PDB file of C-alpha atoms and ligand atoms in Angstrom:
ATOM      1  CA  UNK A   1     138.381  35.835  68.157  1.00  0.00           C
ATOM      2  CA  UNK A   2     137.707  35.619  64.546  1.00  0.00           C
ATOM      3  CA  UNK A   3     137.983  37.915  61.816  1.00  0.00           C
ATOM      4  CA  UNK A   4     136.491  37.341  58.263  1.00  0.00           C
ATOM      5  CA  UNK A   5     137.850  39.808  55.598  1.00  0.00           C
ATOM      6  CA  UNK A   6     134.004  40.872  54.064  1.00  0.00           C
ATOM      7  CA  UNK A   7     135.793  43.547  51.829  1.00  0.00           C
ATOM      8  CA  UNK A   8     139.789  44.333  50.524  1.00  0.00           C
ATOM      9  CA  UNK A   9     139.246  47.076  48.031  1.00  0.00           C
ATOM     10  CA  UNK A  10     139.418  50.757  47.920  1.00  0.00           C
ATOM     11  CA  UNK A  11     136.563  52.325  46.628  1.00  0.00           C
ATOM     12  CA  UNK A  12     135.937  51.783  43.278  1.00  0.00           C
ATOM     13  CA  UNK A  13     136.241  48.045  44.446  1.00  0.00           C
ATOM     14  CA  UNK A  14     138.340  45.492  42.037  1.00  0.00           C
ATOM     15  CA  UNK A  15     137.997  44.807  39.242  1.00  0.00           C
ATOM     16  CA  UNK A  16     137.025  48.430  38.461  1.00  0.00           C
ATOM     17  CA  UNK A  17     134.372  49.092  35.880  1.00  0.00           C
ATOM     18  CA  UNK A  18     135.172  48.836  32.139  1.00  0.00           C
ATOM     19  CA  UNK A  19     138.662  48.619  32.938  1.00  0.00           C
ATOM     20  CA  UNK A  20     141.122  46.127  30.877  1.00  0.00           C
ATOM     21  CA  UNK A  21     144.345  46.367  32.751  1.00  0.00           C
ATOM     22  CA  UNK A  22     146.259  42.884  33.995  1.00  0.00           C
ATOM     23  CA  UNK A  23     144.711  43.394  37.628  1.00  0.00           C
ATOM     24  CA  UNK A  24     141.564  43.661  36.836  1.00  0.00           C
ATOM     25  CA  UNK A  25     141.356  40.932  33.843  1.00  0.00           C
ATOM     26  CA  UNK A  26     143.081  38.365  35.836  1.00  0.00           C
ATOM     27  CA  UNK A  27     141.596  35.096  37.044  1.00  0.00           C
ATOM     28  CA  UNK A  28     142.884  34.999  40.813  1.00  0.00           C
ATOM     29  CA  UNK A  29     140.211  34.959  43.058  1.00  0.00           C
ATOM     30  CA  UNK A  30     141.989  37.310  45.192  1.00  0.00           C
ATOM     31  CA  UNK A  31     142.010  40.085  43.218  1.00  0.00           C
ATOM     32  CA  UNK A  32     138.133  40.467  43.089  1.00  0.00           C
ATOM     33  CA  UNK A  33     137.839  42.831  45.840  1.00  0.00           C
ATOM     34  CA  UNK A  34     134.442  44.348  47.631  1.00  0.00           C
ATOM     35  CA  UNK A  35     134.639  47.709  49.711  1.00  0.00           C
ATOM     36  CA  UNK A  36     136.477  47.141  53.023  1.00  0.00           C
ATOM     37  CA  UNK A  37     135.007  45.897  55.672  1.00  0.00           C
ATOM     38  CA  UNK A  38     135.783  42.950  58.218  1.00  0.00           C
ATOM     39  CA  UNK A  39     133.402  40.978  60.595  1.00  0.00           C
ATOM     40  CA  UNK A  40     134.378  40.333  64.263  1.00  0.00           C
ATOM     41  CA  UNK A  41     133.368  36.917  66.198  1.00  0.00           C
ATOM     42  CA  UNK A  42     133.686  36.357  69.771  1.00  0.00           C
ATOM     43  CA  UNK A  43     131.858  34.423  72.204  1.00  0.00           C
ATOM     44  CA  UNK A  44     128.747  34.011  69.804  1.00  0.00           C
ATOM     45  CA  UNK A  45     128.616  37.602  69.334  1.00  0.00           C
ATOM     46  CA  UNK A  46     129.144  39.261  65.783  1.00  0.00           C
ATOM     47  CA  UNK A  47     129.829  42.911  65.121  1.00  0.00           C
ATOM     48  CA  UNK A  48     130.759  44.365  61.442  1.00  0.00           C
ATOM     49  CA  UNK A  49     132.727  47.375  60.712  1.00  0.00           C
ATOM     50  CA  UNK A  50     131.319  49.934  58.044  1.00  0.00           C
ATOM     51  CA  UNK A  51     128.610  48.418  55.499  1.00  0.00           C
ATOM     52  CA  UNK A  52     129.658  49.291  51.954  1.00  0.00           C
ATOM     53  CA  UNK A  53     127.969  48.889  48.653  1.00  0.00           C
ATOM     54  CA  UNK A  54     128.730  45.243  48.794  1.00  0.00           C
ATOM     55  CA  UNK A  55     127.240  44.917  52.441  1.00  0.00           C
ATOM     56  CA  UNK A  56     124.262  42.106  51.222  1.00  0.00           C
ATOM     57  CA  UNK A  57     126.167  40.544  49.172  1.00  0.00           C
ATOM     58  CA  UNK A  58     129.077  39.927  51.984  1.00  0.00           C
ATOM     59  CA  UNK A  59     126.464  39.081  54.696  1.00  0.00           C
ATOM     60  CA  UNK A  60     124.823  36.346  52.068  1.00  0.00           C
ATOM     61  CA  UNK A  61     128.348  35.168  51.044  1.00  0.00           C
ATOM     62  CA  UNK A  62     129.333  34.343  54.810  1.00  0.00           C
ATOM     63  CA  UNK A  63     125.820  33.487  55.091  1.00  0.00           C
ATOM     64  CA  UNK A  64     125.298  35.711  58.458  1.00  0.00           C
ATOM     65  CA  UNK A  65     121.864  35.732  59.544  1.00  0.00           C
ATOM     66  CA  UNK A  66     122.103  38.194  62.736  1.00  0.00           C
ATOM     67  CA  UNK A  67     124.189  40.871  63.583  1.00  0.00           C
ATOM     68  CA  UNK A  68     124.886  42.420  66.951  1.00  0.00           C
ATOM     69  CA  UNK A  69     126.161  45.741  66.150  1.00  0.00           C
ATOM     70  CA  UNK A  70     127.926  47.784  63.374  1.00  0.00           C
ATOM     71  CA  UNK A  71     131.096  50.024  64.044  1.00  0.00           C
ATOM     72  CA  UNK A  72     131.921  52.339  61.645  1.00  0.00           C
ATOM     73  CA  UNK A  73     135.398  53.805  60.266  1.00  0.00           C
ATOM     74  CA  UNK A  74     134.069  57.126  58.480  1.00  0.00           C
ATOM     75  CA  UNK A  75     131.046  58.002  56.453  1.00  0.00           C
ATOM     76  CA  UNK A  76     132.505  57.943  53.195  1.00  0.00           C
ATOM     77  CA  UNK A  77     130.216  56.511  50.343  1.00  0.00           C
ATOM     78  CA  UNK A  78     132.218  53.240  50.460  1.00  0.00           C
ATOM     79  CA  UNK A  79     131.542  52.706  54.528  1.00  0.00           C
ATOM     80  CA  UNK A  80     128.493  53.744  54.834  1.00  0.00           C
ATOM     81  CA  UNK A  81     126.023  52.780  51.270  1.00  0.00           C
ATOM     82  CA  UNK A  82     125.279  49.363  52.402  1.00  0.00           C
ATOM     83  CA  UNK A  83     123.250  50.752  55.168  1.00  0.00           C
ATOM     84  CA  UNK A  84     119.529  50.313  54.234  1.00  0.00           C
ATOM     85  CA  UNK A  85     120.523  46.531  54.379  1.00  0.00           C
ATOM     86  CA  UNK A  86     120.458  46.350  58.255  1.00  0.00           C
ATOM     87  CA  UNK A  87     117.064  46.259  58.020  1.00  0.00           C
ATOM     88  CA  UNK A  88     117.256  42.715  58.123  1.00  0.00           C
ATOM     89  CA  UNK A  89     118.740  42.794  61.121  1.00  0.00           C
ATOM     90  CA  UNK A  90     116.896  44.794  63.143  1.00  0.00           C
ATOM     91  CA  UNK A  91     113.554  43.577  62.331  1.00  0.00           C
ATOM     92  CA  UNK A  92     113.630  42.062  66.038  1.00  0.00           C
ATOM     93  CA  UNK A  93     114.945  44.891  67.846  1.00  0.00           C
ATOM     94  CA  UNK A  94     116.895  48.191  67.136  1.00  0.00           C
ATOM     95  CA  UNK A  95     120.044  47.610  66.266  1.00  0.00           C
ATOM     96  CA  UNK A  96     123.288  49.853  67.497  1.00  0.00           C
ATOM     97  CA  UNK A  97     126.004  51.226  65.400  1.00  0.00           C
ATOM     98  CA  UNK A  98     128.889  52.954  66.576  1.00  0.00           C
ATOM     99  CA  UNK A  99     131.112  55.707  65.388  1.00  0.00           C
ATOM    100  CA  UNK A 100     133.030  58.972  66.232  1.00  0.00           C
ATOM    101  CA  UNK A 101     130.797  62.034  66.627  1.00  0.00           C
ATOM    102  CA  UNK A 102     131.072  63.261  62.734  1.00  0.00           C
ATOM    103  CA  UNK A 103     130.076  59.419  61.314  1.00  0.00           C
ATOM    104  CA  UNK A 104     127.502  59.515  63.177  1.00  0.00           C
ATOM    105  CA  UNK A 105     126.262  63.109  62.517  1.00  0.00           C
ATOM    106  CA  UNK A 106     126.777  62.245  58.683  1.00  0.00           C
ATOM    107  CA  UNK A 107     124.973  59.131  59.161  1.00  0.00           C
ATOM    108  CA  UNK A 108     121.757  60.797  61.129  1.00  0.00           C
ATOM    109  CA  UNK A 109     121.309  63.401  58.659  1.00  0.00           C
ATOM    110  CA  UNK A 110     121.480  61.305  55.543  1.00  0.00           C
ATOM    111  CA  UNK A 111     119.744  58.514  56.563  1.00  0.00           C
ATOM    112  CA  UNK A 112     117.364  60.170  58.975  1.00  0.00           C
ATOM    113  CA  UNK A 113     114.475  57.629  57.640  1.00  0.00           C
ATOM    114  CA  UNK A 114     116.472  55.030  60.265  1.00  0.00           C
ATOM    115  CA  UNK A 115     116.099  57.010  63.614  1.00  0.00           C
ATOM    116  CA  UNK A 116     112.801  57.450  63.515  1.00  0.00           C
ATOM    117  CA  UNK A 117     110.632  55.969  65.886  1.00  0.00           C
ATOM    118  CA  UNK A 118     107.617  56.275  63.894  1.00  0.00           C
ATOM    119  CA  UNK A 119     109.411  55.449  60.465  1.00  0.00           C
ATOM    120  CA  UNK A 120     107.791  52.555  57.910  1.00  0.00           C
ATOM    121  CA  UNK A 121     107.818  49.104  59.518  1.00  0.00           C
ATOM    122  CA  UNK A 122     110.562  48.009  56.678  1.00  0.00           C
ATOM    123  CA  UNK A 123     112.889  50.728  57.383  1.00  0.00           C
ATOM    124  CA  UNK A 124     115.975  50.008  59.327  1.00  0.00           C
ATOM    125  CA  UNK A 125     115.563  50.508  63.233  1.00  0.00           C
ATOM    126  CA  UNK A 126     119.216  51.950  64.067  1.00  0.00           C
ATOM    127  CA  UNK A 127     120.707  53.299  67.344  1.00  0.00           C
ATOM    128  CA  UNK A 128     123.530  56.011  66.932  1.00  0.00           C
ATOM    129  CA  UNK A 129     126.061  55.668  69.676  1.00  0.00           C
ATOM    130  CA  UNK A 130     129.207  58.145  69.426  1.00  0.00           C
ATOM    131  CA  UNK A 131     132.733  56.488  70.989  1.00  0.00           C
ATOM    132  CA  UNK A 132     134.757  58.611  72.608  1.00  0.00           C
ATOM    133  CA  UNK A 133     138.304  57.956  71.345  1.00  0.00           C
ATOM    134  CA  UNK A 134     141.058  55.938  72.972  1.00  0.00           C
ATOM    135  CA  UNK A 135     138.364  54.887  75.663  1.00  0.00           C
ATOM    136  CA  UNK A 136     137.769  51.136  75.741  1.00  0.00           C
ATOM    137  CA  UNK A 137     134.181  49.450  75.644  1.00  0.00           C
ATOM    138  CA  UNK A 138     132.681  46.309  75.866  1.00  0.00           C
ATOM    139  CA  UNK A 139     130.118  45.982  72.742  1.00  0.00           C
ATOM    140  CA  UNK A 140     128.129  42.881  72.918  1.00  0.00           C
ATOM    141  CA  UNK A 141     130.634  41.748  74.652  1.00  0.00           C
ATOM    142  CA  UNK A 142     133.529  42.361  72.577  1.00  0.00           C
ATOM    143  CA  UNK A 143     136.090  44.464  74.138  1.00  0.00           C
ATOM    144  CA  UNK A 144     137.216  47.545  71.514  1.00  0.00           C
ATOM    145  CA  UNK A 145     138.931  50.561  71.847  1.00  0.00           C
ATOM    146  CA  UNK A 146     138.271  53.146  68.863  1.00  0.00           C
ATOM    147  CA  UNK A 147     141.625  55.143  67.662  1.00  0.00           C
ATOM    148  CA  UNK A 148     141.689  58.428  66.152  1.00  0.00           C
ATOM    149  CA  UNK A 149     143.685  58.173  62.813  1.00  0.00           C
ATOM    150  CA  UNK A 150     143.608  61.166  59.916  1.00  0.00           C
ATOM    151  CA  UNK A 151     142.082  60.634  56.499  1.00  0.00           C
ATOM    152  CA  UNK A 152     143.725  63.249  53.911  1.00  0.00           C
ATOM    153  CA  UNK A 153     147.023  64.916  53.987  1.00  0.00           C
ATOM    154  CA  UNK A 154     145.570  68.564  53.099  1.00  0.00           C
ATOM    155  CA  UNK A 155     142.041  68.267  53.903  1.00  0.00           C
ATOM    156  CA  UNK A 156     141.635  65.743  56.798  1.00  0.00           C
ATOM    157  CA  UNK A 157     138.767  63.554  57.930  1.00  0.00           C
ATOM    158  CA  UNK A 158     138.489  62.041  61.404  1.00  0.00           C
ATOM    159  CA  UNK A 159     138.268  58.151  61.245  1.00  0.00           C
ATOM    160  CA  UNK A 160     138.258  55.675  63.596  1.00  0.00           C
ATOM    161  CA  UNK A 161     140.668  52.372  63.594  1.00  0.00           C
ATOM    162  CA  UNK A 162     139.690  49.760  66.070  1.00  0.00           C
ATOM    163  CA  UNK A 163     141.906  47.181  68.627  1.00  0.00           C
ATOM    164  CA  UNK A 164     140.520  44.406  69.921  1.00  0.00           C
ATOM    165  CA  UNK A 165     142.301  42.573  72.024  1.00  0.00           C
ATOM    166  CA  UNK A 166     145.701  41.939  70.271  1.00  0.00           C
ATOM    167  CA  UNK A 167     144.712  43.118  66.584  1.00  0.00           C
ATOM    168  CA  UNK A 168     144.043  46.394  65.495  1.00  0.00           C
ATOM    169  CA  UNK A 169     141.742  47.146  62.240  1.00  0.00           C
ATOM    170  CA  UNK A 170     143.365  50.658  60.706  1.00  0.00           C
ATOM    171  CA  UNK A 171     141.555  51.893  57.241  1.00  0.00           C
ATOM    172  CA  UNK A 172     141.317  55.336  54.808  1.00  0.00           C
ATOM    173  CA  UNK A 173     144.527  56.869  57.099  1.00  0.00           C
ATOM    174  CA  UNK A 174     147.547  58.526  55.708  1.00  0.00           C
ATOM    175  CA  UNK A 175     148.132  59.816  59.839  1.00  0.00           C
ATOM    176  CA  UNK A 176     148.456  57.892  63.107  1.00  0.00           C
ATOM    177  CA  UNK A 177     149.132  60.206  66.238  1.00  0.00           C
ATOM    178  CA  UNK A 178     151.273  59.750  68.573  1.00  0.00           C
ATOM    179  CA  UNK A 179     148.440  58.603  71.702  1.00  0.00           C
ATOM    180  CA  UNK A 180     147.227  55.928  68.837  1.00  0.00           C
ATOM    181  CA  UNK A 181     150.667  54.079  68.944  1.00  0.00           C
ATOM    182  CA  UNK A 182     150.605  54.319  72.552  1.00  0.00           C
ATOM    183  CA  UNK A 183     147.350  52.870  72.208  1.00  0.00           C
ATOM    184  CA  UNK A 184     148.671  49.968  70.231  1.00  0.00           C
ATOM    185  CA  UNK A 185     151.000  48.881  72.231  1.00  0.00           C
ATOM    186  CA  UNK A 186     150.991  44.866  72.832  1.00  0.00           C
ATOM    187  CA  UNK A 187     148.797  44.331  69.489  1.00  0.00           C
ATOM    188  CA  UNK A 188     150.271  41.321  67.716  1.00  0.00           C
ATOM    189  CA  UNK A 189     148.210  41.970  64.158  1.00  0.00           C
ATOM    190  CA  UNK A 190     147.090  45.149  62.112  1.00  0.00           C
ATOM    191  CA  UNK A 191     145.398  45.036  59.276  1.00  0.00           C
ATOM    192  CA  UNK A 192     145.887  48.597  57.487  1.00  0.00           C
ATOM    193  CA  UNK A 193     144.603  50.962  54.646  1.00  0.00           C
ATOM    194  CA  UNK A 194     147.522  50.158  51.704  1.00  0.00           C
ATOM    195  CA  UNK A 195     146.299  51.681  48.752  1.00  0.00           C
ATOM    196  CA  UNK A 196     149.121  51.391  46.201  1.00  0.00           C
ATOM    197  CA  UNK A 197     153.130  51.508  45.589  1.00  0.00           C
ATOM    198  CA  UNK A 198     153.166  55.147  45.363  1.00  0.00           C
ATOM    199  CA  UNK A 199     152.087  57.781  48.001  1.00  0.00           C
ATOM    200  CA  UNK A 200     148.143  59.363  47.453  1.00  0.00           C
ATOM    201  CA  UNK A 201     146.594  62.081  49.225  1.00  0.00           C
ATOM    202  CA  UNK A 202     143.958  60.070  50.956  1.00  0.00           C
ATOM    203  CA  UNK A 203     145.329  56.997  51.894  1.00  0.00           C
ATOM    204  CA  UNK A 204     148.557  55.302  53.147  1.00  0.00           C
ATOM    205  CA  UNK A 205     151.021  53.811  49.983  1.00  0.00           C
ATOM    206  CA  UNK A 206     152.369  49.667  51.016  1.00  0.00           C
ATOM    207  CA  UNK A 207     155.384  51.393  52.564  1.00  0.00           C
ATOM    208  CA  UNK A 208     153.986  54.169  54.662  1.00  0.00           C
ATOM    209  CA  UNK A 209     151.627  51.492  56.198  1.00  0.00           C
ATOM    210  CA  UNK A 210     154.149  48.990  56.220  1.00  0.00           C
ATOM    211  CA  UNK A 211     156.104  51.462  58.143  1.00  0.00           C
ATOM    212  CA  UNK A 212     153.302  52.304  60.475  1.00  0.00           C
ATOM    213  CA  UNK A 213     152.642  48.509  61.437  1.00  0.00           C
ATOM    214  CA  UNK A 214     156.200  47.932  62.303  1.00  0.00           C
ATOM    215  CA  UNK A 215     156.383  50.859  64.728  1.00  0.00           C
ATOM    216  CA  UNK A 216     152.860  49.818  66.441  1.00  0.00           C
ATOM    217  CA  UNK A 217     154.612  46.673  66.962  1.00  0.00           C
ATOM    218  CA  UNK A 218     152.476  43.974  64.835  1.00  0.00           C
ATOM    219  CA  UNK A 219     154.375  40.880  63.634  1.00  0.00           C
ATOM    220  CA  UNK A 220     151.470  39.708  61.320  1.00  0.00           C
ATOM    221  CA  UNK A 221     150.273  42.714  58.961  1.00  0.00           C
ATOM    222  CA  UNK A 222     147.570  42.004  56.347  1.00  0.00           C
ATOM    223  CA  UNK A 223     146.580  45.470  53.521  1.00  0.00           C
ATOM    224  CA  UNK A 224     143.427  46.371  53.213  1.00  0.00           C
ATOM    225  CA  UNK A 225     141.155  49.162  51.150  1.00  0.00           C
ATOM    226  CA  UNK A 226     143.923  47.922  47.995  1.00  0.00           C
ATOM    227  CA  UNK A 227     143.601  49.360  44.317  1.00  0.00           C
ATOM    228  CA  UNK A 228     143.688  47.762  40.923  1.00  0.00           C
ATOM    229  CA  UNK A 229     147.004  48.623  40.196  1.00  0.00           C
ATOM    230  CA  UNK A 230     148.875  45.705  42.294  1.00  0.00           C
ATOM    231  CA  UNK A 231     148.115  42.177  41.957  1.00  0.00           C
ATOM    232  CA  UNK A 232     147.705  40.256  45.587  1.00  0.00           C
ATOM    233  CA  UNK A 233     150.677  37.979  44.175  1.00  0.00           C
ATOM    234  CA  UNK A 234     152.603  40.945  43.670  1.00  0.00           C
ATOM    235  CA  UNK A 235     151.866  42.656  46.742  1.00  0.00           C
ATOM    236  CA  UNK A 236     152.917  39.304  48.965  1.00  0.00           C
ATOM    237  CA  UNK A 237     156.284  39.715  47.280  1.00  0.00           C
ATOM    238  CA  UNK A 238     156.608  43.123  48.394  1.00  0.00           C
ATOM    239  CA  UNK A 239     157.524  42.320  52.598  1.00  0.00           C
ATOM    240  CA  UNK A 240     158.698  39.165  54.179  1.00  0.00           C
ATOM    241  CA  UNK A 241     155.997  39.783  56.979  1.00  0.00           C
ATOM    242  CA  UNK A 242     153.051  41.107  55.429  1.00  0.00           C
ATOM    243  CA  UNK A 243     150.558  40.051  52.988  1.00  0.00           C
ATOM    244  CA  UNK A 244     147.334  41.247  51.175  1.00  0.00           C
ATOM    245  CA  UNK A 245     143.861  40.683  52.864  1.00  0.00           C
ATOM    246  CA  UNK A 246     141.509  39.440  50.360  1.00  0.00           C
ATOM    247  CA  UNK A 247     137.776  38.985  50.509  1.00  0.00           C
ATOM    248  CA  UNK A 248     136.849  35.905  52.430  1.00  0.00           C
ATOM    249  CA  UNK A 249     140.773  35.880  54.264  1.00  0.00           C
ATOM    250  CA  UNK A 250     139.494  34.338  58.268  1.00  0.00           C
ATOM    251  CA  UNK A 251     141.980  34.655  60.629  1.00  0.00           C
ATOM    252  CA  UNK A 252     141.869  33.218  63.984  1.00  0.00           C
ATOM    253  CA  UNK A 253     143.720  36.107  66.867  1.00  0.00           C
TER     254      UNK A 253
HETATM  255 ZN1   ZN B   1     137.420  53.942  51.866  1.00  0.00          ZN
HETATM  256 ZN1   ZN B   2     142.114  47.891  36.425  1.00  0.00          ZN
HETATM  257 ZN1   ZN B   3     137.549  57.110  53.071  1.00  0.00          ZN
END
């Protein structure tokens, strides 16, 4: 299986706008980072998971011309804004996304234009399917099991992380229950929401999801969803086993 890091950054995306600091002024490729997201390839089947502002721009960097279905982590604007772009790819035939029960209540409502059957020819033709959580299915193929994961440490969002096969995709968490690590058992790599060194209400710091990949188990960890405050060279330096995605990372697992 291979998975292409589409997107690294947290949502204001790195460099941020108008901003001078060393991270965001420097020259490493690396530290120009989209909105998360990864693509999954298996078997000549290709999913995504979430579609952020960036979406077009990742599908014409990795030069993807079809798509077999989207999963998505949560509807925040970061996830989701990309959306009107699957048009492209369901110009054929509808095209399914996936998503706990509130993403894809979020994702009807605001972007209703796509779920109608009568809608403009040019509008994206999308299918909502809700996962029920911890239960494995077999999407185009591609065996995935969606896990339950809290967003928020006062106000908290549901969002899905995703294992397939041995690696595990965990984003926007700052919670994993108990069932989830049960769930994770045997996965060799996690790639997981770091946003910065120090703790934020929304999202796990380096340590806390350090932390969390060590007790799931994983022996290769990659951060994801990363700020403009840390520098990917910096952030390598941090842990002897775990490193910083960055936008165009493949990795074969
Ligand atoms: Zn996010
Ligand atoms: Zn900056
Ligand atoms: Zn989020």
């Amino acid at each position: 299986m291979r998975i292409t890091v589409l997107g690294s950054g947290t949502s204001h995306g790195v460099p941020v706008i108008g901003c001078k600091c060393p991270v965001c002024t420097d020259t490493d490729p690396r530290d120009k980072r989209y909105r998360s997201s990864i693509m999954v390839e298996e078997g000549g089947s290709r999913i995504v998971i979430d579609t952020g502002y960036e979406f077009r721009l990742q599908m014409l960097r990795e030069n993807v011309s079809g798509l077999d279905a989207v999963l998505y982590t949560h509807s925040h604007a970061d996830h989701v804004s990309g959306i009107d772009d699957l048009r492209v790819f369901s110009r054929e035939r509808n095209l399914p996304i996936y998503g706990n029960a509130e993403t894809m209540q979020f994702i009807k409502e605001h972007y209703a234009y796509a779920f109608d059957k009568d809608s403009f020819p040019g509008n994206p033709h999308l299918v909502p399917n809700v996962l029920a959580p911890l239960e494995e299915v077999s999407i185009a193929g591609i065996k995935v099991i969606p896990l339950p994961l809290e967003h928020g440490r006062v106000k908290k969002m549901p969002v899905y992380g995703y294992r397939f096969s041995s690696f595990a995709y965990l984003t926007d968490c700052t919670f994993i229950p108990p069932a989830v690590f049960e769930a994770l058992k045997g996965v060799r790599t996690i790639m997981i929401g770091a946003l910065r060194k120090t703790a934020h209400g929304a999202h796990f710091s380096f340590d806390e999801a350090y932390a969390a990949a060590k007790k799931a188990g994983a022996d290769r960890i990659y951060f994801t969803h990363i700020n403009h405050e840390t520098g990917c060279e910096e952030i390598n330096s941090l842990y002897e086993d775990a490193e910083s995605a960055y936008d165009t990372m493949v990795l074969e697992v």
